[in-house]
């Protein structure tokens, strides 16, 4: 006995959803309208250092500057800024974020802290962007603080970031509160990408097919690495923040590969002549840029325009091929995927271009767009799984139907053979009729399906004899008119027996009429035969 699934009370379900929606709205409202508790400090202490800064130029002149800010300083030239620490200064550390810069802290003319690529990195000209903390104390009050900033690329030359002072944990807490969104979203997408890849592989094993979500998972993985690598929190997330920073550039150069594979598979390889060259060019660009980076000729940041150009070409190829595919098929699922891809690509382009105008990007736009694309791809994958299940079910039904048909035909043929065993005069007759019918029909140009149907019908043409008494079938002498009329009834009986059989086309007509006389005269038959022979020539 099959138990019916238990149905939850709809009123309870609705009440639950309403309560959850109210709680969600309340939470969002309290975050927007409620008091800000993140930076409540009764002492009024400021984490940001607000002293006066002087820029000592290479020509010997001085200029008071605002911090943070950006100033015209050639690449490879050291920018020197100075400030005098307050007389009541008693902070534990003073810190600044390096933007691909070597940083040196001098207090009262003595080197206190140094960060540079030569001492920390084997490859590349520029130091990875990170926060540099210099230990200080109340003994440094009233002394001169000198900062020396050097970068070997024009992208960030002359950049002076915000300077912090206080306890190191307080500074990190402040940085986290201002930059947690990109880090949290990036981390979530990173773990979601791993789950997506593994889930796609598992689906592929179960359904014995390749799912496009796997390539999307790799796209998500690269996007999340970019977001985490661009996060200002990266140096406390991983032991080697420089490697994570470098991976951002690597992901940007290689991301055309999974994007091309993903879109090409979505479109079932129709545009592989477009996407395969893009993959080759992206891979070649990565190899060349890596060689330049390792040899110190040009860092990844300096060769990024080439990667951006390839990325834009990839996006244009995706948009054009999707528009062509949608115009030809107008599929709703393709439209959803195209919408998600378009949002993601616009977000990536926005953040890639912003590198040239901002010191750093958070990746929030890319993260949100990737989540939208993931949601739409999940819907698309559910449709694919549904179609696969339907196809498998249909195959199983067709297989069962075929088995039933084969079994039914075998039973019918067995019945026909059993009937012939009753008639000693026609033993093997049905088999011979079937064979000769097929030979004639093949000469007439019938296809294999028609030949099979004819053969099965021929085997059953005398099935009506099952109702004819043995005394009549096996009577050795001539039959009377009465008994002969009974014999002739076997065609009608056979047609009635097979009237509900749909496995063999026209079997009822064949059985009913296999003893009917040719309505044509002898001369008409000759004429028809001559016409047929002429057509064959």
Short mmCIF file of C-alpha atoms in Angstrom, two decimals:
data_model
loop_
_atom_site.label_atom_id
_atom_site.label_comp_id
_atom_site.label_asym_id
_atom_site.label_seq_id
_atom_site.Cartn_x
_atom_site.Cartn_y
_atom_site.Cartn_z
CA UNK A 1 0.00 0.00 0.00
CA UNK A 2 1.43 3.38 -1.07
CA UNK A 3 1.17 6.08 1.57
CA UNK A 4 0.11 9.51 0.42
CA UNK A 5 2.54 12.32 1.35
CA UNK A 6 1.49 14.41 4.32
CA UNK A 7 0.30 17.89 3.35
CA UNK A 8 1.23 20.76 5.66
CA UNK A 9 -1.57 23.09 6.67
CA UNK A 10 -1.48 26.00 4.18
CA UNK A 11 -2.59 28.53 6.80
CA UNK A 12 0.35 27.64 9.05
CA UNK A 13 2.75 27.92 6.11
CA UNK A 14 1.39 31.30 5.13
CA UNK A 15 1.62 32.56 8.70
CA UNK A 16 5.24 31.44 8.89
CA UNK A 17 6.16 33.26 5.66
CA UNK A 18 4.38 36.41 6.80
CA UNK A 19 6.27 36.38 10.13
CA UNK A 20 9.62 35.88 8.38
CA UNK A 21 8.86 38.74 6.01
CA UNK A 22 7.95 41.04 8.92
CA UNK A 23 11.20 40.15 10.73
CA UNK A 24 13.23 40.77 7.56
CA UNK A 25 11.60 44.19 6.99
CA UNK A 26 12.14 45.08 10.66
CA UNK A 27 15.83 44.16 10.48
CA UNK A 28 16.44 46.20 7.32
CA UNK A 29 14.50 49.13 8.77
CA UNK A 30 16.43 49.16 12.07
CA UNK A 31 19.73 49.06 10.17
CA UNK A 32 18.71 52.04 8.02
CA UNK A 33 16.81 54.17 10.53
CA UNK A 34 18.36 53.03 13.82
CA UNK A 35 21.40 54.61 15.53
CA UNK A 36 24.90 53.79 14.27
CA UNK A 37 26.60 51.73 16.98
CA UNK A 38 29.73 50.75 15.06
CA UNK A 39 31.84 53.81 15.86
CA UNK A 40 30.42 54.89 19.22
CA UNK A 41 33.36 56.07 21.29
CA UNK A 42 32.84 58.15 24.45
CA UNK A 43 36.41 59.38 24.40
CA UNK A 44 35.94 60.92 20.96
CA UNK A 45 39.25 59.38 19.86
CA UNK A 46 39.92 59.56 16.10
CA UNK A 47 41.62 56.68 14.29
CA UNK A 48 42.55 58.93 11.36
CA UNK A 49 45.66 61.09 11.77
CA UNK A 50 44.77 64.69 10.93
CA UNK A 51 48.14 66.40 11.19
CA UNK A 52 49.61 68.87 8.69
CA UNK A 53 51.66 67.28 5.89
CA UNK A 54 54.41 68.85 3.80
CA UNK A 55 55.58 67.45 0.45
CA UNK A 56 59.32 67.88 -0.08
CA UNK A 57 59.74 67.94 -3.84
CA UNK A 58 62.78 66.77 -5.74
CA UNK A 59 63.61 70.36 -6.81
CA UNK A 60 63.97 71.41 -3.17
CA UNK A 61 60.63 73.21 -2.86
CA UNK A 62 57.95 72.36 -0.29
CA UNK A 63 54.17 72.21 -0.52
CA UNK A 64 51.48 71.64 2.08
CA UNK A 65 49.20 68.82 0.92
CA UNK A 66 45.99 67.13 1.96
CA UNK A 67 45.97 63.46 2.92
CA UNK A 68 44.57 61.35 1.37
CA UNK A 69 45.27 62.65 -2.12
CA UNK A 70 47.07 62.10 -5.40
CA UNK A 71 49.84 64.26 -6.80
CA UNK A 72 51.97 64.43 -9.93
CA UNK A 73 55.00 62.33 -9.21
CA UNK A 74 56.84 60.41 -11.97
CA UNK A 75 57.15 56.66 -11.64
CA UNK A 76 60.31 55.44 -9.90
CA UNK A 77 60.67 58.82 -8.13
CA UNK A 78 60.32 58.80 -4.36
CA UNK A 79 57.68 61.06 -2.86
CA UNK A 80 58.71 62.46 0.55
CA UNK A 81 56.10 63.84 2.95
CA UNK A 82 56.69 65.01 6.49
CA UNK A 83 54.64 65.94 9.54
CA UNK A 84 55.38 66.78 13.16
CA UNK A 85 53.73 64.48 15.68
CA UNK A 86 51.65 66.33 18.34
CA UNK A 87 53.20 67.06 21.74
CA UNK A 88 50.53 64.87 23.38
CA UNK A 89 51.04 61.99 20.96
CA UNK A 90 50.88 58.61 22.75
CA UNK A 91 49.63 56.12 20.12
CA UNK A 92 50.97 52.57 19.72
CA UNK A 93 51.19 52.54 15.92
CA UNK A 94 50.89 54.79 12.91
CA UNK A 95 49.85 53.16 9.63
CA UNK A 96 49.30 53.81 5.91
CA UNK A 97 48.09 51.63 3.05
CA UNK A 98 50.69 51.07 0.35
CA UNK A 99 49.31 51.14 -3.19
CA UNK A 100 51.97 49.10 -5.05
CA UNK A 101 54.49 51.30 -3.22
CA UNK A 102 57.66 50.84 -1.25
CA UNK A 103 57.14 52.54 2.12
CA UNK A 104 59.68 53.83 4.62
CA UNK A 105 58.87 55.42 8.00
CA UNK A 106 61.50 57.75 9.50
CA UNK A 107 61.00 59.23 12.98
CA UNK A 108 63.41 61.95 14.03
CA UNK A 109 65.57 61.05 11.00
CA UNK A 110 65.92 57.36 11.92
CA UNK A 111 64.42 54.52 9.83
CA UNK A 112 61.71 52.92 11.95
CA UNK A 113 59.84 50.69 9.40
CA UNK A 114 60.48 49.64 5.80
CA UNK A 115 58.38 47.73 3.28
CA UNK A 116 59.69 47.05 -0.22
CA UNK A 117 59.54 44.50 -3.02
CA UNK A 118 63.24 43.70 -3.10
CA UNK A 119 63.34 42.39 0.45
CA UNK A 120 59.98 40.58 0.45
CA UNK A 121 59.32 39.43 -3.11
CA UNK A 122 61.32 37.40 -5.59
CA UNK A 123 59.53 38.61 -8.69
CA UNK A 124 58.03 41.87 -9.89
CA UNK A 125 59.08 45.47 -9.51
CA UNK A 126 56.26 46.73 -7.29
CA UNK A 127 55.35 45.88 -3.74
CA UNK A 128 51.89 44.46 -3.23
CA UNK A 129 49.33 46.86 -1.81
CA UNK A 130 48.90 46.39 1.94
CA UNK A 131 48.72 48.23 5.26
CA UNK A 132 52.09 49.08 6.82
CA UNK A 133 52.18 49.54 10.60
CA UNK A 134 54.99 51.42 12.29
CA UNK A 135 55.36 51.09 16.07
CA UNK A 136 55.34 54.36 17.98
CA UNK A 137 55.03 55.54 21.57
CA UNK A 138 54.64 58.66 23.69
CA UNK A 139 58.43 59.11 23.41
CA UNK A 140 57.91 60.11 19.76
CA UNK A 141 55.73 63.10 20.66
CA UNK A 142 56.90 66.33 19.00
CA UNK A 143 59.25 64.52 16.62
CA UNK A 144 59.23 64.69 12.83
CA UNK A 145 57.61 61.79 10.94
CA UNK A 146 58.88 61.36 7.39
CA UNK A 147 57.19 59.03 4.87
CA UNK A 148 58.91 57.94 1.66
CA UNK A 149 56.68 56.40 -1.02
CA UNK A 150 58.10 54.84 -4.20
CA UNK A 151 56.34 53.00 -7.01
CA UNK A 152 57.68 51.73 -10.34
CA UNK A 153 54.46 52.13 -12.30
CA UNK A 154 52.53 55.25 -13.20
CA UNK A 155 49.20 53.71 -12.14
CA UNK A 156 49.68 54.61 -8.48
CA UNK A 157 52.58 57.05 -8.58
CA UNK A 158 51.89 60.04 -6.32
CA UNK A 159 49.12 58.32 -4.36
CA UNK A 160 48.99 59.13 -0.65
CA UNK A 161 46.42 57.11 1.25
CA UNK A 162 44.77 57.80 4.59
CA UNK A 163 47.12 57.70 7.58
CA UNK A 164 45.87 56.04 10.77
CA UNK A 165 47.09 56.13 14.34
CA UNK A 166 46.10 54.34 17.52
CA UNK A 167 45.97 50.71 18.59
CA UNK A 168 46.50 48.18 15.77
CA UNK A 169 43.31 46.26 16.62
CA UNK A 170 41.32 49.49 16.64
CA UNK A 171 42.67 50.36 13.20
CA UNK A 172 41.81 46.91 11.83
CA UNK A 173 38.34 47.16 13.33
CA UNK A 174 37.85 50.53 11.63
CA UNK A 175 39.12 49.17 8.29
CA UNK A 176 36.87 46.12 8.55
CA UNK A 177 33.76 48.17 9.35
CA UNK A 178 34.36 50.27 6.23
CA UNK A 179 35.27 47.43 3.86
CA UNK A 180 33.58 44.29 5.15
CA UNK A 181 30.91 44.12 2.40
CA UNK A 182 33.26 43.22 -0.44
CA UNK A 183 35.18 40.75 1.74
CA UNK A 184 32.05 39.01 3.01
CA UNK A 185 30.47 38.80 -0.46
CA UNK A 186 33.75 37.61 -1.98
CA UNK A 187 34.15 34.92 0.68
CA UNK A 188 30.55 33.79 0.22
CA UNK A 189 30.97 33.57 -3.56
CA UNK A 190 34.25 31.67 -3.10
CA UNK A 191 32.56 28.93 -1.06
CA UNK A 192 29.50 29.05 -3.34
CA UNK A 193 31.77 28.51 -6.36
CA UNK A 194 33.34 25.43 -4.75
CA UNK A 195 29.87 24.04 -3.99
CA UNK A 196 28.72 24.87 -7.54
CA UNK A 197 31.67 23.06 -9.12
CA UNK A 198 31.32 19.97 -6.91
CA UNK A 199 27.53 19.93 -7.31
CA UNK A 200 27.87 20.16 -11.11
CA UNK A 201 30.38 17.30 -11.15
CA UNK A 202 28.01 15.22 -8.99
CA UNK A 203 25.08 16.00 -11.32
CA UNK A 204 27.25 15.03 -14.28
CA UNK A 205 28.02 11.67 -12.69
CA UNK A 206 24.36 11.01 -11.85
CA UNK A 207 22.89 12.13 -15.19
CA UNK A 208 25.94 11.20 -17.31
CA UNK A 209 26.19 14.60 -18.97
CA UNK A 210 28.19 17.82 -18.68
CA UNK A 211 26.45 20.69 -16.90
CA UNK A 212 27.28 24.29 -17.75
CA UNK A 213 27.17 25.22 -14.06
CA UNK A 214 30.65 23.75 -13.67
CA UNK A 215 32.14 26.42 -15.95
CA UNK A 216 30.04 29.05 -14.19
CA UNK A 217 31.52 27.78 -10.92
CA UNK A 218 35.01 28.45 -12.28
CA UNK A 219 33.90 31.93 -13.36
CA UNK A 220 32.58 32.51 -9.84
CA UNK A 221 35.82 31.19 -8.33
CA UNK A 222 37.89 33.62 -10.37
CA UNK A 223 35.55 36.49 -9.52
CA UNK A 224 35.69 35.68 -5.81
CA UNK A 225 39.50 35.50 -5.86
CA UNK A 226 39.50 38.92 -7.50
CA UNK A 227 37.17 40.30 -4.83
CA UNK A 228 39.09 38.80 -1.91
CA UNK A 229 42.41 39.81 -3.47
CA UNK A 230 41.20 43.40 -3.87
CA UNK A 231 39.87 43.45 -0.31
CA UNK A 232 41.73 45.72 2.08
CA UNK A 233 41.45 42.90 4.61
CA UNK A 234 43.46 40.43 2.53
CA UNK A 235 46.64 40.56 4.61
CA UNK A 236 44.78 39.14 7.63
CA UNK A 237 42.86 36.59 5.53
CA UNK A 238 45.87 34.67 4.16
CA UNK A 239 49.50 34.26 5.25
CA UNK A 240 50.93 35.57 1.95
CA UNK A 241 48.89 38.58 0.90
CA UNK A 242 51.30 39.35 -1.96
CA UNK A 243 50.46 36.03 -3.62
CA UNK A 244 46.77 36.76 -3.26
CA UNK A 245 47.28 40.22 -4.76
CA UNK A 246 49.13 38.72 -7.73
CA UNK A 247 46.36 36.16 -8.21
CA UNK A 248 43.93 39.05 -8.86
CA UNK A 249 45.80 39.93 -12.04
CA UNK A 250 46.11 36.27 -13.02
CA UNK A 251 42.36 35.74 -12.61
CA UNK A 252 41.62 38.80 -14.74
CA UNK A 253 43.85 37.51 -17.53
CA UNK A 254 42.45 33.96 -17.44
CA UNK A 255 38.76 34.68 -16.88
CA UNK A 256 37.99 34.78 -20.67
CA UNK A 257 38.65 30.99 -20.69
CA UNK A 258 35.83 29.83 -18.36
CA UNK A 259 33.53 32.55 -19.72
CA UNK A 260 34.09 31.33 -23.29
CA UNK A 261 33.70 27.68 -22.27
CA UNK A 262 30.53 28.47 -20.34
CA UNK A 263 28.86 30.46 -23.11
CA UNK A 264 30.05 28.10 -25.87
CA UNK A 265 28.51 25.14 -24.02
CA UNK A 266 25.29 27.06 -23.42
CA UNK A 267 25.07 27.61 -27.16
CA UNK A 268 25.96 23.96 -27.88
CA UNK A 269 29.18 24.80 -29.72
CA UNK A 270 27.51 26.83 -32.49
CA UNK A 271 30.09 29.62 -32.16
CA UNK A 272 33.19 27.66 -31.20
CA UNK A 273 35.09 29.27 -34.09
CA UNK A 274 34.69 32.56 -32.23
CA UNK A 275 35.34 31.44 -28.64
CA UNK A 276 38.22 29.02 -29.27
CA UNK A 277 40.50 31.78 -30.68
CA UNK A 278 39.57 33.99 -27.71
CA UNK A 279 40.68 31.23 -25.33
CA UNK A 280 43.95 30.85 -27.25
CA UNK A 281 44.63 34.61 -27.24
CA UNK A 282 43.87 34.90 -23.50
CA UNK A 283 46.20 32.00 -22.72
CA UNK A 284 48.95 33.46 -24.92
CA UNK A 285 48.56 36.85 -23.23
CA UNK A 286 48.87 35.21 -19.81
CA UNK A 287 52.10 33.44 -20.82
CA UNK A 288 53.66 36.60 -22.26
CA UNK A 289 52.64 38.79 -19.30
CA UNK A 290 53.94 36.20 -16.83
CA UNK A 291 57.31 36.12 -18.58
CA UNK A 292 57.49 39.92 -18.49
CA UNK A 293 56.53 39.92 -14.80
CA UNK A 294 59.06 37.27 -13.80
CA UNK A 295 61.89 38.95 -15.69
CA UNK A 296 61.06 42.35 -14.16
CA UNK A 297 60.42 44.00 -17.53
CA UNK A 298 56.79 44.86 -16.79
CA UNK A 299 54.55 43.98 -13.84
CA UNK A 300 51.08 42.57 -14.28
CA UNK A 301 49.57 45.97 -13.46
CA UNK A 302 51.43 47.49 -16.43
CA UNK A 303 50.17 44.84 -18.89
CA UNK A 304 46.57 44.96 -17.69
CA UNK A 305 45.31 47.00 -20.68
CA UNK A 306 45.88 43.97 -22.92
CA UNK A 307 43.91 41.74 -20.54
CA UNK A 308 41.13 44.33 -20.37
CA UNK A 309 40.98 44.48 -24.18
CA UNK A 310 40.67 40.68 -24.42
CA UNK A 311 38.00 40.74 -21.73
CA UNK A 312 36.00 43.37 -23.62
CA UNK A 313 36.30 41.33 -26.84
CA UNK A 314 35.03 38.29 -24.92
CA UNK A 315 32.06 40.24 -23.60
CA UNK A 316 31.23 41.58 -27.05
CA UNK A 317 31.37 38.02 -28.46
CA UNK A 318 29.04 36.83 -25.69
CA UNK A 319 26.55 39.63 -26.29
CA UNK A 320 26.52 39.27 -30.08
CA UNK A 321 26.21 35.46 -30.10
CA UNK A 322 23.48 35.53 -27.45
CA UNK A 323 21.52 38.14 -29.39
CA UNK A 324 21.79 36.03 -32.55
CA UNK A 325 20.75 32.89 -30.65
CA UNK A 326 17.84 34.63 -28.94
CA UNK A 327 16.65 36.14 -32.23
CA UNK A 328 16.63 32.67 -33.81
CA UNK A 329 15.04 30.74 -30.94
CA UNK A 330 13.51 33.34 -28.57
CA UNK A 331 13.91 31.01 -25.60
CA UNK A 332 12.86 32.42 -22.22
CA UNK A 333 15.65 30.57 -20.39
CA UNK A 334 18.24 31.93 -22.82
CA UNK A 335 16.85 35.42 -22.24
CA UNK A 336 17.25 35.05 -18.47
CA UNK A 337 20.83 33.83 -18.81
CA UNK A 338 21.67 36.62 -21.22
CA UNK A 339 20.24 39.17 -18.79
CA UNK A 340 22.35 37.75 -15.95
CA UNK A 341 25.49 37.64 -18.09
CA UNK A 342 24.92 41.19 -19.25
CA UNK A 343 24.64 42.49 -15.68
CA UNK A 344 27.77 40.59 -14.66
CA UNK A 345 29.79 41.79 -17.64
CA UNK A 346 28.80 45.42 -17.14
CA UNK A 347 29.80 45.15 -13.47
CA UNK A 348 33.18 43.63 -14.36
CA UNK A 349 33.81 46.34 -16.98
CA UNK A 350 32.87 49.05 -14.48
CA UNK A 351 35.24 47.76 -11.82
CA UNK A 352 38.02 46.99 -14.32
CA UNK A 353 37.90 50.55 -15.69
CA UNK A 354 37.70 52.00 -12.17
CA UNK A 355 41.20 50.61 -11.52
CA UNK A 356 42.53 53.48 -13.63
CA UNK A 357 40.67 56.11 -11.61
CA UNK A 358 40.56 54.74 -8.05
CA UNK A 359 43.18 53.34 -5.73
CA UNK A 360 41.17 50.19 -5.09
CA UNK A 361 37.83 48.60 -5.91
CA UNK A 362 35.71 46.51 -3.57
CA UNK A 363 34.16 44.10 -6.06
CA UNK A 364 30.69 44.47 -4.54
CA UNK A 365 29.09 45.14 -7.93
CA UNK A 366 30.73 42.06 -9.44
CA UNK A 367 29.71 39.97 -6.43
CA UNK A 368 26.06 40.97 -6.60
CA UNK A 369 25.99 40.41 -10.37
CA UNK A 370 27.56 36.96 -9.97
CA UNK A 371 24.92 36.00 -7.40
CA UNK A 372 22.19 37.11 -9.83
CA UNK A 373 23.78 35.06 -12.60
CA UNK A 374 24.09 32.05 -10.29
CA UNK A 375 20.40 32.28 -9.39
CA UNK A 376 19.39 32.43 -13.05
CA UNK A 377 21.73 29.57 -13.95
CA UNK A 378 20.21 27.44 -11.18
CA UNK A 379 16.80 28.01 -12.80
CA UNK A 380 18.27 27.11 -16.18
CA UNK A 381 19.91 23.96 -14.78
CA UNK A 382 16.63 22.89 -13.15
CA UNK A 383 14.99 23.13 -16.58
CA UNK A 384 17.79 21.01 -18.06
CA UNK A 385 17.43 18.38 -15.32
CA UNK A 386 13.68 18.35 -15.85
CA UNK A 387 14.19 17.78 -19.59
CA UNK A 388 16.73 15.03 -18.89
CA UNK A 389 14.34 13.30 -16.50
CA UNK A 390 11.52 13.59 -19.04
CA UNK A 391 13.78 12.18 -21.74
CA UNK A 392 14.87 9.31 -19.50
CA UNK A 393 11.28 8.57 -18.57
CA UNK A 394 10.25 8.64 -22.23
CA UNK A 395 13.13 6.31 -23.11
CA UNK A 396 12.05 3.95 -20.34
CA UNK A 397 8.44 4.05 -21.55
CA UNK A 398 9.55 3.44 -25.15
CA UNK A 399 11.73 0.57 -23.99
CA UNK A 400 8.89 -0.99 -22.03
CA UNK A 401 6.52 -0.45 -24.93
CA UNK A 402 8.97 -2.09 -27.30
CA UNK A 403 9.40 -5.05 -24.94
CA UNK A 404 5.63 -5.41 -24.63
CA UNK A 405 5.25 -5.20 -28.40
CA UNK A 406 7.94 -7.80 -28.97
CA UNK A 407 6.39 -10.08 -26.37
CA UNK A 408 2.92 -9.58 -27.87
CA UNK A 409 4.18 -10.34 -31.37
CA UNK A 410 5.94 -13.45 -30.13
CA UNK A 411 2.75 -14.58 -28.41
CA UNK A 412 0.73 -13.91 -31.55
CA UNK A 413 3.20 -15.81 -33.71
CA UNK A 414 3.17 -18.65 -31.20
CA UNK A 415 -0.62 -18.63 -31.37
CA UNK A 416 -0.48 -18.67 -35.16
CA UNK A 417 1.90 -21.62 -35.08
CA UNK A 418 -0.38 -23.42 -32.62
CA UNK A 419 -3.35 -22.86 -34.93
CA UNK A 420 -1.41 -24.20 -37.91
CA UNK A 421 -0.60 -27.30 -35.90
CA UNK A 422 -4.34 -28.01 -35.93
CA UNK A 423 -4.41 -27.95 -39.72
CA UNK A 424 -2.16 -30.67 -41.10
CA UNK A 425 -2.65 -29.38 -44.65
CA UNK A 426 -1.30 -25.84 -43.98
CA UNK A 427 1.57 -26.51 -41.58
CA UNK A 428 4.23 -23.78 -42.09
CA UNK A 429 1.90 -21.90 -44.41
CA UNK A 430 1.92 -18.59 -42.45
CA UNK A 431 5.72 -18.57 -42.25
CA UNK A 432 6.02 -19.10 -46.02
CA UNK A 433 3.43 -16.39 -46.74
CA UNK A 434 5.35 -13.96 -44.53
CA UNK A 435 8.68 -14.68 -46.22
CA UNK A 436 7.30 -14.44 -49.77
CA UNK A 437 5.39 -11.25 -48.92
CA UNK A 438 8.56 -9.60 -47.68
CA UNK A 439 10.50 -10.65 -50.79
CA UNK A 440 7.85 -9.20 -53.08
CA UNK A 441 7.46 -5.99 -51.05
CA UNK A 442 11.23 -5.44 -50.98
CA UNK A 443 11.30 -5.62 -54.77
CA UNK A 444 8.55 -3.02 -54.80
CA UNK A 445 10.75 -0.64 -52.77
CA UNK A 446 9.11 -0.82 -49.35
CA UNK A 447 11.16 0.50 -46.40
CA UNK A 448 12.25 -1.61 -43.45
CA UNK A 449 9.43 -0.48 -41.19
CA UNK A 450 6.82 -1.41 -43.80
CA UNK A 451 8.51 -4.76 -44.42
CA UNK A 452 8.51 -5.59 -40.69
CA UNK A 453 4.85 -4.62 -40.39
CA UNK A 454 3.91 -6.76 -43.41
CA UNK A 455 5.81 -9.77 -42.09
CA UNK A 456 4.10 -9.61 -38.70
CA UNK A 457 0.67 -9.22 -40.33
CA UNK A 458 1.34 -12.16 -42.65
CA UNK A 459 2.18 -14.41 -39.70
CA UNK A 460 -1.27 -13.67 -38.26
CA UNK A 461 -3.39 -13.74 -41.41
CA UNK A 462 -4.93 -17.16 -40.56
CA UNK A 463 -5.41 -16.51 -36.83
CA UNK A 464 -9.20 -16.81 -37.31
CA UNK A 465 -8.85 -20.57 -37.86
CA UNK A 466 -8.70 -20.90 -34.06
CA UNK A 467 -12.55 -20.84 -34.13
CA UNK A 468 -12.87 -23.44 -36.91
CA UNK A 469 -13.55 -27.02 -35.69
CA UNK A 470 -10.77 -29.54 -36.29
CA UNK A 471 -13.21 -31.85 -38.09
CA UNK A 472 -13.63 -29.26 -40.80
CA UNK A 473 -9.99 -28.19 -41.00
CA UNK A 474 -8.69 -31.76 -41.30
CA UNK A 475 -11.56 -33.31 -43.34
CA UNK A 476 -9.84 -35.46 -46.01
CA UNK A 477 -12.65 -35.25 -48.53
CA UNK A 478 -14.33 -32.33 -50.32
CA UNK A 479 -16.22 -29.94 -48.05
CA UNK A 480 -19.90 -29.28 -48.45
CA UNK A 481 -21.11 -25.76 -49.20
CA UNK A 482 -22.18 -25.34 -45.57
CA UNK A 483 -18.81 -26.39 -44.18
CA UNK A 484 -16.93 -24.35 -46.78
CA UNK A 485 -18.86 -21.27 -45.71
CA UNK A 486 -17.70 -21.95 -42.15
CA UNK A 487 -14.11 -22.09 -43.36
CA UNK A 488 -14.54 -18.71 -45.10
CA UNK A 489 -15.65 -17.20 -41.80
CA UNK A 490 -12.05 -17.41 -40.43
CA UNK A 491 -11.12 -14.07 -42.09
CA UNK A 492 -13.95 -12.26 -40.31
CA UNK A 493 -13.19 -14.04 -37.02
CA UNK A 494 -9.48 -13.13 -37.32
CA UNK A 495 -10.29 -9.48 -38.04
CA UNK A 496 -12.50 -9.34 -34.94
CA UNK A 497 -9.78 -10.93 -32.82
CA UNK A 498 -7.22 -8.32 -33.95
CA UNK A 499 -9.49 -5.27 -34.14
CA UNK A 500 -7.95 -3.69 -30.99
CA UNK A 501 -4.33 -4.51 -31.88
CA UNK A 502 -2.36 -1.32 -32.62
CA UNK A 503 1.12 -2.87 -32.77
CA UNK A 504 0.77 -3.76 -36.46
CA UNK A 505 -0.56 -1.19 -38.90
CA UNK A 506 -3.54 -2.32 -41.03
CA UNK A 507 -3.41 -5.85 -39.58
CA UNK A 508 -7.21 -6.01 -39.35
CA UNK A 509 -7.66 -5.10 -43.03
CA UNK A 510 -4.99 -7.61 -44.11
CA UNK A 511 -6.53 -10.47 -42.11
CA UNK A 512 -10.07 -9.58 -43.20
CA UNK A 513 -9.28 -9.37 -46.91
CA UNK A 514 -6.50 -11.89 -47.53
CA UNK A 515 -8.90 -14.24 -49.35
CA UNK A 516 -10.75 -11.62 -51.41
CA UNK A 517 -10.66 -12.13 -55.18
CA UNK A 518 -8.86 -9.66 -57.45
CA UNK A 519 -11.62 -7.40 -58.87
CA UNK A 520 -9.71 -6.87 -62.12
CA UNK A 521 -10.10 -8.98 -65.26
CA UNK A 522 -7.21 -10.92 -66.73
CA UNK A 523 -6.55 -8.25 -69.39
CA UNK A 524 -6.68 -5.49 -66.73
CA UNK A 525 -4.17 -7.37 -64.60
CA UNK A 526 -1.79 -7.67 -67.55
CA UNK A 527 -2.12 -3.94 -68.28
CA UNK A 528 -1.44 -2.99 -64.65
CA UNK A 529 1.55 -5.32 -64.53
CA UNK A 530 2.94 -3.81 -67.76
CA UNK A 531 2.57 -0.28 -66.39
CA UNK A 532 4.34 -1.24 -63.16
CA UNK A 533 7.19 -2.89 -65.07
CA UNK A 534 7.58 0.24 -67.22
CA UNK A 535 7.90 2.42 -64.13
CA UNK A 536 10.56 0.15 -62.69
CA UNK A 537 12.66 0.63 -65.85
#
